mmCIF file of C-alpha atoms in Angstrom:
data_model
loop_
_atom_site.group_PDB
_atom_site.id
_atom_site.type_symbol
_atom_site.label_atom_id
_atom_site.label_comp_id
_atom_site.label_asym_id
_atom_site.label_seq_id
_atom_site.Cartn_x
_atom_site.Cartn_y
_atom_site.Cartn_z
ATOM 1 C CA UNK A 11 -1.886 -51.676 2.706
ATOM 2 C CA UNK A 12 0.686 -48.509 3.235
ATOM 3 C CA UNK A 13 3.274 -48.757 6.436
ATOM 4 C CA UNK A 14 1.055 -47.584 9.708
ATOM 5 C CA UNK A 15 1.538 -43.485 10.508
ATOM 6 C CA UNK A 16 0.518 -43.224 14.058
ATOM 7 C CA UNK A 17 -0.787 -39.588 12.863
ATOM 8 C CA UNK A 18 -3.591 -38.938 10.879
ATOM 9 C CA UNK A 19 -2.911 -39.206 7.262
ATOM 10 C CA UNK A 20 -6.837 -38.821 6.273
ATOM 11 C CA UNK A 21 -7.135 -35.678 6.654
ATOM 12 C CA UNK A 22 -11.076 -34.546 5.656
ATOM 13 C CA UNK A 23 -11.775 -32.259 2.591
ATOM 14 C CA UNK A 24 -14.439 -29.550 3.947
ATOM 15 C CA UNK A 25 -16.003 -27.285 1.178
ATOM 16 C CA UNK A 26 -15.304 -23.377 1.684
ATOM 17 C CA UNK A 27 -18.427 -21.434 0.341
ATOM 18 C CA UNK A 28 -16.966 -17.850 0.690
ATOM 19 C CA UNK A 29 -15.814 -17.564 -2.589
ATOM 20 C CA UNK A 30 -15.722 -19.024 -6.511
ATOM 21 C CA UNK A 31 -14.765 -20.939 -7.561
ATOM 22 C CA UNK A 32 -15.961 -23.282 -4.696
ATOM 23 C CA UNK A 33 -12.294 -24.451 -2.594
ATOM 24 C CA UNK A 34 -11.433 -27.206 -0.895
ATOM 25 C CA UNK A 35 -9.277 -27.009 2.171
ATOM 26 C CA UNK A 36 -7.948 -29.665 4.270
ATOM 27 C CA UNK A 37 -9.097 -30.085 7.910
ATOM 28 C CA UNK A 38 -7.008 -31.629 10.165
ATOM 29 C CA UNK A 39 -8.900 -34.414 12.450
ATOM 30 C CA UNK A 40 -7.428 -33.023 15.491
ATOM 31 C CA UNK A 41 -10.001 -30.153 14.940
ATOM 32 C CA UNK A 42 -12.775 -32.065 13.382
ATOM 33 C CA UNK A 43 -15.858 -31.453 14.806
ATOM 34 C CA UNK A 44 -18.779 -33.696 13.887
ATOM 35 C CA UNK A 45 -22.734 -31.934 13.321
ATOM 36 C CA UNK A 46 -24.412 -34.531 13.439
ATOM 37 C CA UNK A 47 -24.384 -37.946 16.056
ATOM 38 C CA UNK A 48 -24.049 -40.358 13.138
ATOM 39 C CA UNK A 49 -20.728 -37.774 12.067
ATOM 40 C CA UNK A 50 -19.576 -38.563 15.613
ATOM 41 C CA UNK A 51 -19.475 -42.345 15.405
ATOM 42 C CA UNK A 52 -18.470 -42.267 11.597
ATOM 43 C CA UNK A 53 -15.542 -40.308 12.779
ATOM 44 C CA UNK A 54 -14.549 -42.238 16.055
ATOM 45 C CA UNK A 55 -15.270 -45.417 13.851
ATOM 46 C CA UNK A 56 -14.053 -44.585 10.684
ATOM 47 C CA UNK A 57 -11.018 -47.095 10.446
ATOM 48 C CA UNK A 58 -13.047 -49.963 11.611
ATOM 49 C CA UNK A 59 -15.420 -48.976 9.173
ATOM 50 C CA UNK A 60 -13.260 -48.883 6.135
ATOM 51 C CA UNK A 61 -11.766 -51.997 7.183
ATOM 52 C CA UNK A 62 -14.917 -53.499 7.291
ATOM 53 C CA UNK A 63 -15.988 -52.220 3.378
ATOM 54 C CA UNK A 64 -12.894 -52.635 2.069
ATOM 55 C CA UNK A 65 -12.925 -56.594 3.806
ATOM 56 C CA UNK A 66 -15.766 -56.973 2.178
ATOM 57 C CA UNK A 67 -15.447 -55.475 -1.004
ATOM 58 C CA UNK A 68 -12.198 -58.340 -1.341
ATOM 59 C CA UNK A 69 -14.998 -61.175 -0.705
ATOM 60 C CA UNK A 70 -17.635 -60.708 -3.025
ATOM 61 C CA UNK A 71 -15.051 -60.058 -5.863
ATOM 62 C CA UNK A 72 -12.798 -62.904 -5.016
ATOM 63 C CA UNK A 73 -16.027 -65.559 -3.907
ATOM 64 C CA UNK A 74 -17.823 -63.796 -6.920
ATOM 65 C CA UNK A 75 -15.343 -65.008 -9.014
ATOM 66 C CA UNK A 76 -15.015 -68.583 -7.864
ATOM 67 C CA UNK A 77 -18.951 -68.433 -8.022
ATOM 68 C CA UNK A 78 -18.700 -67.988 -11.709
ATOM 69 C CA UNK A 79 -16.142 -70.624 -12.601
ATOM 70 C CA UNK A 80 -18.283 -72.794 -10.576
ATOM 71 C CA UNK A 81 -21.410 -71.889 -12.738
ATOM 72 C CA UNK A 82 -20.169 -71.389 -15.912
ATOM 73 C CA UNK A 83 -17.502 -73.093 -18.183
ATOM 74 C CA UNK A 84 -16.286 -69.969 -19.872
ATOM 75 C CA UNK A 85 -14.183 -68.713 -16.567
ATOM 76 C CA UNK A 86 -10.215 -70.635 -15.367
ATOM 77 C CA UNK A 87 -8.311 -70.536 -12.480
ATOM 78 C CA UNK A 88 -6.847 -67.399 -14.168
ATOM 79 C CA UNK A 89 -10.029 -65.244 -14.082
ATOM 80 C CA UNK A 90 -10.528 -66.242 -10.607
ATOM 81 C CA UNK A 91 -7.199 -65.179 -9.493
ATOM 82 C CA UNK A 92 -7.321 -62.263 -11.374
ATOM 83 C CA UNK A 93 -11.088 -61.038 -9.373
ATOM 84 C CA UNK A 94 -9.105 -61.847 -6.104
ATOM 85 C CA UNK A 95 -6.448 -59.432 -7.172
ATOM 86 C CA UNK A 96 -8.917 -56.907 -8.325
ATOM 87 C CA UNK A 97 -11.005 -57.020 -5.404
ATOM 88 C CA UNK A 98 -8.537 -56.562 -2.871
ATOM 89 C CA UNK A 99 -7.128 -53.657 -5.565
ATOM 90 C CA UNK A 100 -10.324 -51.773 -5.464
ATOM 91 C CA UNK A 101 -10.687 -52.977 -1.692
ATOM 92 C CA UNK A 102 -7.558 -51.230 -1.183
ATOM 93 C CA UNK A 103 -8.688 -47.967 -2.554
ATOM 94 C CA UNK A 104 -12.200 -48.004 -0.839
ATOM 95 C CA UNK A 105 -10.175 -48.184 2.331
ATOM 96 C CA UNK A 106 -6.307 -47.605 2.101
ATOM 97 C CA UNK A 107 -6.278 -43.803 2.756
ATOM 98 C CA UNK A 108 -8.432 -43.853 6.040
ATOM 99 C CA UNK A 109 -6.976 -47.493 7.808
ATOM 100 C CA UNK A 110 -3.962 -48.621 5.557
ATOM 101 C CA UNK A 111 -5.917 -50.981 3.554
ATOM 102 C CA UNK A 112 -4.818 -53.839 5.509
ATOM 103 C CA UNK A 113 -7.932 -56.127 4.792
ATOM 104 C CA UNK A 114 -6.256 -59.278 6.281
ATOM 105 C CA UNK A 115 -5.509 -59.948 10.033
ATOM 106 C CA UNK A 116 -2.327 -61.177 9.417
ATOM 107 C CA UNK A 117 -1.037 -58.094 7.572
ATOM 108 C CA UNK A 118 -2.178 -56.034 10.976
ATOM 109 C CA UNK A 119 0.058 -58.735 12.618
ATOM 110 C CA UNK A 120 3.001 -57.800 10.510
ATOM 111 C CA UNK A 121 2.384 -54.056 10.857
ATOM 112 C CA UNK A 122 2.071 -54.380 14.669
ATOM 113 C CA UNK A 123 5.102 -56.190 15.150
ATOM 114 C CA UNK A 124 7.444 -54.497 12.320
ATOM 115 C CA UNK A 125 5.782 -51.476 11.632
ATOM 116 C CA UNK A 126 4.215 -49.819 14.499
ATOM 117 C CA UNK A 127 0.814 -50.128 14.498
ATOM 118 C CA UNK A 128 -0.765 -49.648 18.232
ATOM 119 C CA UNK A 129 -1.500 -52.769 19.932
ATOM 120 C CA UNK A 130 -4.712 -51.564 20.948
ATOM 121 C CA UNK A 131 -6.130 -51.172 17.214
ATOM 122 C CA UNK A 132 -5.401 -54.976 16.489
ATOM 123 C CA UNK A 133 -8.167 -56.646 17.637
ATOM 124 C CA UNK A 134 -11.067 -53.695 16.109
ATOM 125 C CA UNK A 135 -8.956 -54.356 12.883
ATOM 126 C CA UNK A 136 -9.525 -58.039 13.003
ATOM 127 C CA UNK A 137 -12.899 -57.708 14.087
ATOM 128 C CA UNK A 138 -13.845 -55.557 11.309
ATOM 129 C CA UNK A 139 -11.900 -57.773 8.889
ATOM 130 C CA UNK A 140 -13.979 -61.188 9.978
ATOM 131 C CA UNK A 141 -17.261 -58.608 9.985
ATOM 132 C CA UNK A 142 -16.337 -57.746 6.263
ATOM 133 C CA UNK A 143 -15.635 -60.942 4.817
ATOM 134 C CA UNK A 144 -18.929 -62.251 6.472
ATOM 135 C CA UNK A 145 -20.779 -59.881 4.712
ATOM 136 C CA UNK A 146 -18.819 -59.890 1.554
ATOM 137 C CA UNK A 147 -20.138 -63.752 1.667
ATOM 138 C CA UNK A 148 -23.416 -62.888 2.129
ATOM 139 C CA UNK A 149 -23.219 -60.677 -1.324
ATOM 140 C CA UNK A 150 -22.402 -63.633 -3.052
ATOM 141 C CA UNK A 151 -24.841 -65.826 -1.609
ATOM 142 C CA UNK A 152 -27.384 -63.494 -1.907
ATOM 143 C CA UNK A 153 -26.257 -62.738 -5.854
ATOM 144 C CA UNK A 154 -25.858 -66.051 -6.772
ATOM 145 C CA UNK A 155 -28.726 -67.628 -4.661
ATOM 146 C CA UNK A 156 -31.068 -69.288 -7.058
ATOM 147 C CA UNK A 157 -27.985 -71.107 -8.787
ATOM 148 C CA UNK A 158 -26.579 -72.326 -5.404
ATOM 149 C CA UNK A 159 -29.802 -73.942 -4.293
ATOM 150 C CA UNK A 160 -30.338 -75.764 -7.877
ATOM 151 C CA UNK A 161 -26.826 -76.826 -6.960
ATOM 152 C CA UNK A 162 -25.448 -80.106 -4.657
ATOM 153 C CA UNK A 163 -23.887 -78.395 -2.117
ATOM 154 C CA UNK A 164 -20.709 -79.762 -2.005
ATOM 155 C CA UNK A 165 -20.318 -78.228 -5.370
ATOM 156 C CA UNK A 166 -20.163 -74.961 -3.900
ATOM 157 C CA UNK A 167 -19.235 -75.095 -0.630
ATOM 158 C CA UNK A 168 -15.875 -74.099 -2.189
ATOM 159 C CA UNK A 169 -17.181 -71.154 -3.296
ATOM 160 C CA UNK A 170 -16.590 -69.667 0.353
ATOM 161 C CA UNK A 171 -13.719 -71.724 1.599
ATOM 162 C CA UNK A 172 -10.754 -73.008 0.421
ATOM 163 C CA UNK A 173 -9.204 -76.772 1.119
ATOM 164 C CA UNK A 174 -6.851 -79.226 -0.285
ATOM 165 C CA UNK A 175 -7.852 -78.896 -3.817
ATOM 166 C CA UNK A 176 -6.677 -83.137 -4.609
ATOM 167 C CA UNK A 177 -6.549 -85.840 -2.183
ATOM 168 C CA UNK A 178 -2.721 -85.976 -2.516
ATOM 169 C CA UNK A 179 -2.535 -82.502 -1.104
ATOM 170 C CA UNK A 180 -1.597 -83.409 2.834
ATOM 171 C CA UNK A 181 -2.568 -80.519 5.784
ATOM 172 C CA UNK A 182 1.477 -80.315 5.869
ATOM 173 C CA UNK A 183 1.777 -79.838 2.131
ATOM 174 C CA UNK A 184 -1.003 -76.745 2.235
ATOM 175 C CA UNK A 185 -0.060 -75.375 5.150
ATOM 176 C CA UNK A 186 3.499 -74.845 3.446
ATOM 177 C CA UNK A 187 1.597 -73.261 0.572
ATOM 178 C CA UNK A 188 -0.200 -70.740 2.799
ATOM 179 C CA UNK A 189 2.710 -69.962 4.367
ATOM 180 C CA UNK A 190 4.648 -69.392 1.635
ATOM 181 C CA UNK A 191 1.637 -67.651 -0.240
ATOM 182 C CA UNK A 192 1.259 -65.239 2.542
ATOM 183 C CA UNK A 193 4.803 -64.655 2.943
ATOM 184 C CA UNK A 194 5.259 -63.209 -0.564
ATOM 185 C CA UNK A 195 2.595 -61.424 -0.313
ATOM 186 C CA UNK A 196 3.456 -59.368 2.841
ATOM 187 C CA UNK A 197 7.357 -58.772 1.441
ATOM 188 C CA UNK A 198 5.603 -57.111 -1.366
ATOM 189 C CA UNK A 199 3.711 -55.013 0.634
ATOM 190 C CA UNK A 200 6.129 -53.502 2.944
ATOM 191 C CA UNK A 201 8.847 -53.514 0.258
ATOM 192 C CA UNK A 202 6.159 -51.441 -2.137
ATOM 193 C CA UNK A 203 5.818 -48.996 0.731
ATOM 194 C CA UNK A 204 9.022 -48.751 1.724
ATOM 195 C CA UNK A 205 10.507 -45.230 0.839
ATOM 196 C CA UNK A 206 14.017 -46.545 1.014
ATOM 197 C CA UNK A 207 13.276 -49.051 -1.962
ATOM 198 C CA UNK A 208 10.868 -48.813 -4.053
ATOM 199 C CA UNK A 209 7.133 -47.170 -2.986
ATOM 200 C CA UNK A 210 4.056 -47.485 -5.354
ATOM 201 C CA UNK A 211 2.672 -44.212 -4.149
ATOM 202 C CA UNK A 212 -0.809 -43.854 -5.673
ATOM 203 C CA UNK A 213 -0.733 -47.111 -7.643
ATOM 204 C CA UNK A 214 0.356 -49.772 -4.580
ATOM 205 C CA UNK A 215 -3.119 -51.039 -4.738
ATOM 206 C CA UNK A 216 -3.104 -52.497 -8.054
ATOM 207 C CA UNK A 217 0.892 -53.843 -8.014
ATOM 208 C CA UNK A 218 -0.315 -56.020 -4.426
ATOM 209 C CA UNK A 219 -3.683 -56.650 -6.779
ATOM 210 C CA UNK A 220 -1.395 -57.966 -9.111
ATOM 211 C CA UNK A 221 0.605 -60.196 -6.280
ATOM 212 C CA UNK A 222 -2.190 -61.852 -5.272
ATOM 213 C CA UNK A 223 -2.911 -63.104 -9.138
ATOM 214 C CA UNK A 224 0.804 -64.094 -9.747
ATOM 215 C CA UNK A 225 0.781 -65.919 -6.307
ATOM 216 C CA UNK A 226 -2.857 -67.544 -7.044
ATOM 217 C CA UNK A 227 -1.751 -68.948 -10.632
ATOM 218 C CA UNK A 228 1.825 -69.856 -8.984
ATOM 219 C CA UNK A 229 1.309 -70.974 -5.921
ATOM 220 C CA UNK A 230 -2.552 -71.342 -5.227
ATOM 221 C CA UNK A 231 -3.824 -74.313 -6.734
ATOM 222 C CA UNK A 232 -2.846 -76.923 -4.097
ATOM 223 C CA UNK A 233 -5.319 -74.763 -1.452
ATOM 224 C CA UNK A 234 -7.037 -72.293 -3.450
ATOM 225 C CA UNK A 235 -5.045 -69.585 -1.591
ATOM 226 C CA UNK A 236 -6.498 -68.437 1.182
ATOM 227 C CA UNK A 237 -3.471 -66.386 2.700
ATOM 228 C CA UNK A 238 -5.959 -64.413 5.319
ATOM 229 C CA UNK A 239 -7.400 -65.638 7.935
ATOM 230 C CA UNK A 240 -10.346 -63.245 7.655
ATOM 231 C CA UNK A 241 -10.883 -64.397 4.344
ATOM 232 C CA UNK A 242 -11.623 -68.039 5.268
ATOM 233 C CA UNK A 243 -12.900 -67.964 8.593
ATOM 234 C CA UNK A 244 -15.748 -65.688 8.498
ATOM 235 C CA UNK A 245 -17.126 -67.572 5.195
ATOM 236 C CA UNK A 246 -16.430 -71.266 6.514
ATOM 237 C CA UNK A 247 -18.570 -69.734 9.724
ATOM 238 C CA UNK A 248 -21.073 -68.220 7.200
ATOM 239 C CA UNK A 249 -21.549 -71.767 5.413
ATOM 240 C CA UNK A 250 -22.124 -73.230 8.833
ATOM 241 C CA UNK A 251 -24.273 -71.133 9.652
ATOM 242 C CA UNK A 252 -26.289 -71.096 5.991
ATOM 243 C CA UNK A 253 -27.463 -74.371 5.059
ATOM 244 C CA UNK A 254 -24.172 -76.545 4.945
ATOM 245 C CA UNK A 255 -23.886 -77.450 8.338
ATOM 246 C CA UNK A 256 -20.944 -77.242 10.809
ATOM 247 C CA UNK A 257 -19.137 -80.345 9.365
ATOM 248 C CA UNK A 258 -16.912 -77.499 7.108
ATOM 249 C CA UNK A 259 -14.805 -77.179 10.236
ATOM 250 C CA UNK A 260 -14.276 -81.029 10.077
ATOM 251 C CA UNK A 261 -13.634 -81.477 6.937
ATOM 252 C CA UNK A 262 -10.309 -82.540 5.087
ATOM 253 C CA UNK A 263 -8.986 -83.950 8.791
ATOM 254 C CA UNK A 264 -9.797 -80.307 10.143
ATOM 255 C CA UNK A 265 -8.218 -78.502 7.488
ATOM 256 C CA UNK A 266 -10.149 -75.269 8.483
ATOM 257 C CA UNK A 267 -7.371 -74.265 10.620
ATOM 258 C CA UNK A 268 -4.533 -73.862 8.523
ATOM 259 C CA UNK A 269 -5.762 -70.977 6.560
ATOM 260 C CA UNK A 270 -5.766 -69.170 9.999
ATOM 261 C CA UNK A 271 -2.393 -70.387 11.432
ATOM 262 C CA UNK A 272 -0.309 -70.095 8.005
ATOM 263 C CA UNK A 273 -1.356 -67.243 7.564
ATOM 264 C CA UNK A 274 -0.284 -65.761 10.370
ATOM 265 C CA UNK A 275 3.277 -67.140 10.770
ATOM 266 C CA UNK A 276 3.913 -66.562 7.006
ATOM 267 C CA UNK A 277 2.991 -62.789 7.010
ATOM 268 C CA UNK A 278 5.760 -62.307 9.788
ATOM 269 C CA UNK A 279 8.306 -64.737 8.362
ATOM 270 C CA UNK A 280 7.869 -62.847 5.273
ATOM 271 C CA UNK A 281 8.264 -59.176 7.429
ATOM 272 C CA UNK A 282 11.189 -60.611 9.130
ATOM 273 C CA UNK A 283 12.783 -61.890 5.588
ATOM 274 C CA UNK A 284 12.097 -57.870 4.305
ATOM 275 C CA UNK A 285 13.379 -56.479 6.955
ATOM 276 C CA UNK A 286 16.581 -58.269 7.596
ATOM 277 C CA UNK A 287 17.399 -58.081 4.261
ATOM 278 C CA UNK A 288 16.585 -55.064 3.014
ATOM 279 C CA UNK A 289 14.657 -52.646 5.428
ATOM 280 C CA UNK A 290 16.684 -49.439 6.759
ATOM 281 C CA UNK A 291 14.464 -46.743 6.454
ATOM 282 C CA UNK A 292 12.622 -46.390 9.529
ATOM 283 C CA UNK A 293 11.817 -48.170 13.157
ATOM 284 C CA UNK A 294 11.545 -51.798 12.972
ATOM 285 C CA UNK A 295 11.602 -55.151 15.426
ATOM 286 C CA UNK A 296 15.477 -55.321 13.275
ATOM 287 C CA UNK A 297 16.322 -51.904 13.320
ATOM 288 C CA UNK A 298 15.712 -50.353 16.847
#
């Protein structure tokens, strides 16, 4: 989830065979040159596609993890935050060098508007995003199949989607949370790549890992923390679509679209809070 670089920071490792020991050398993209047609769409592709992986890689560790404290009473609300953090750590590294890791829609949001990211790659990042955590669902269901249909289904619908977690939680009261949620986590992002304060370098992935756990067992129990509208969406569609019916969009007086609005407006309330506060080392909405 690094700042966007409008160049190419993935540059490809080709072997050199002239010589040993064997040597790698770095090939610019600019004069990549694919062999093969599947090379050619791979390459022309390639952020979509690690988008995608790393989406999904964040779903079937996070749902995974629900999955288990749903099945078995030797997991907590702590070991299911903490496989949300991991997954979107390792999701992070699966995908971070090639797209910026982003694995949320409404962290490209933030980037476009603060950081630069072209308009034009928004909508294959969110479509790759929903496309991931679709599939990352369909790991789970597929892994945990035989206990989810010796199971009432409203048992694990939450598996997949998140909701008021008590009857005293109101759509106003967890639609604050997701804000909020979302917020923190997107100041901790930019201020973790921010060369100015702070930057993570190699290790970003796990300290925004690590985010996501602290907000999950701070702030995630009234909603179960969605904070990305990916992250809901696709899986709430995915239970429609897989035996639960299309009442999960009715649900809880609608709920289903808060975890795509909040979201949204908390990623750039918490990109504005960063940057009026403390950004001033690049281009921003603030600074130009």
């Amino acid at each position: 989830m690094a700042e966007h670089d409008s160049r190419e920071t993935d540059a490809l490792l080709e072997a050199e065979r002239g010589g040993t020991p064997r040597r790698l050398v770095r090939v610019s993209h600019s004069h990549y040159e694919p062999h093969s047609k599947w090379a050619g769409i791979r390459h022309k592709f390639r952020k979509a596609f690690a988008e995608f992986l790393g989406t999904a890689i964040l779903v079937a560790f996070g749902s995974g993890a629900i999955a288990q404290l749903v099945f078995s009473h030797n997991n907590s609300w702590f070991t299911m935050s903490l496989g949300w953090g991991l997954g979107l750590t390792f999701g992070i590294y699966v995908s971070g060098g090639v797209s910026g890791g982003h694995l949320n829609p409404a962290v490209t949001l933030a980037q476009a508007i603060f950081r630069g990211l072209a308009w034009a790659e928004v909508p294959i990042y969110w479509t790759a995003q929903f496309l991931g955590a679709f599939a990352g669902a369909l790991i789970v269901y597929v892994a945990n199949y035989s206990a989810i249909q010796n199971a009432d289904r409203n048992s694990t619908i939450g598996i997949f989607v998140t909701g008021p977690q008590t009857k005293s939680v109101s759509n106003t009261a967890a639609f604050l949370a997701e804000f909020i949620g979302t917020a923190l986590l997107v100041l901790i992002i930019l201020s973790t790549s921010d060369k100015g304060n702070t930057p993570a370098g190699n290790i970003q992935p796990l300290v925004i890992g690590l985010s996501l756990v602290a907000i999950g067992t701070s702030f995630g129990y009234e909603t179960g923390f969605a904070l990305n509208p990916a992250r809901d969406l696709a899986p709430r569609l995915f239970t429609a679509l897989f035996g639960w019916g299309f009442g999960v969009f009715t649900e809880a007086s609608f709920y289903f679209w808060v975890p795509i609005v909040a979201p949204f407006l908390g990623a750039i309330g918490g990109a504005f809070i960063y940057d009026f506060l403390v950004y001033a080392s690049g281009p921003s909405l603030l600074n130009n």
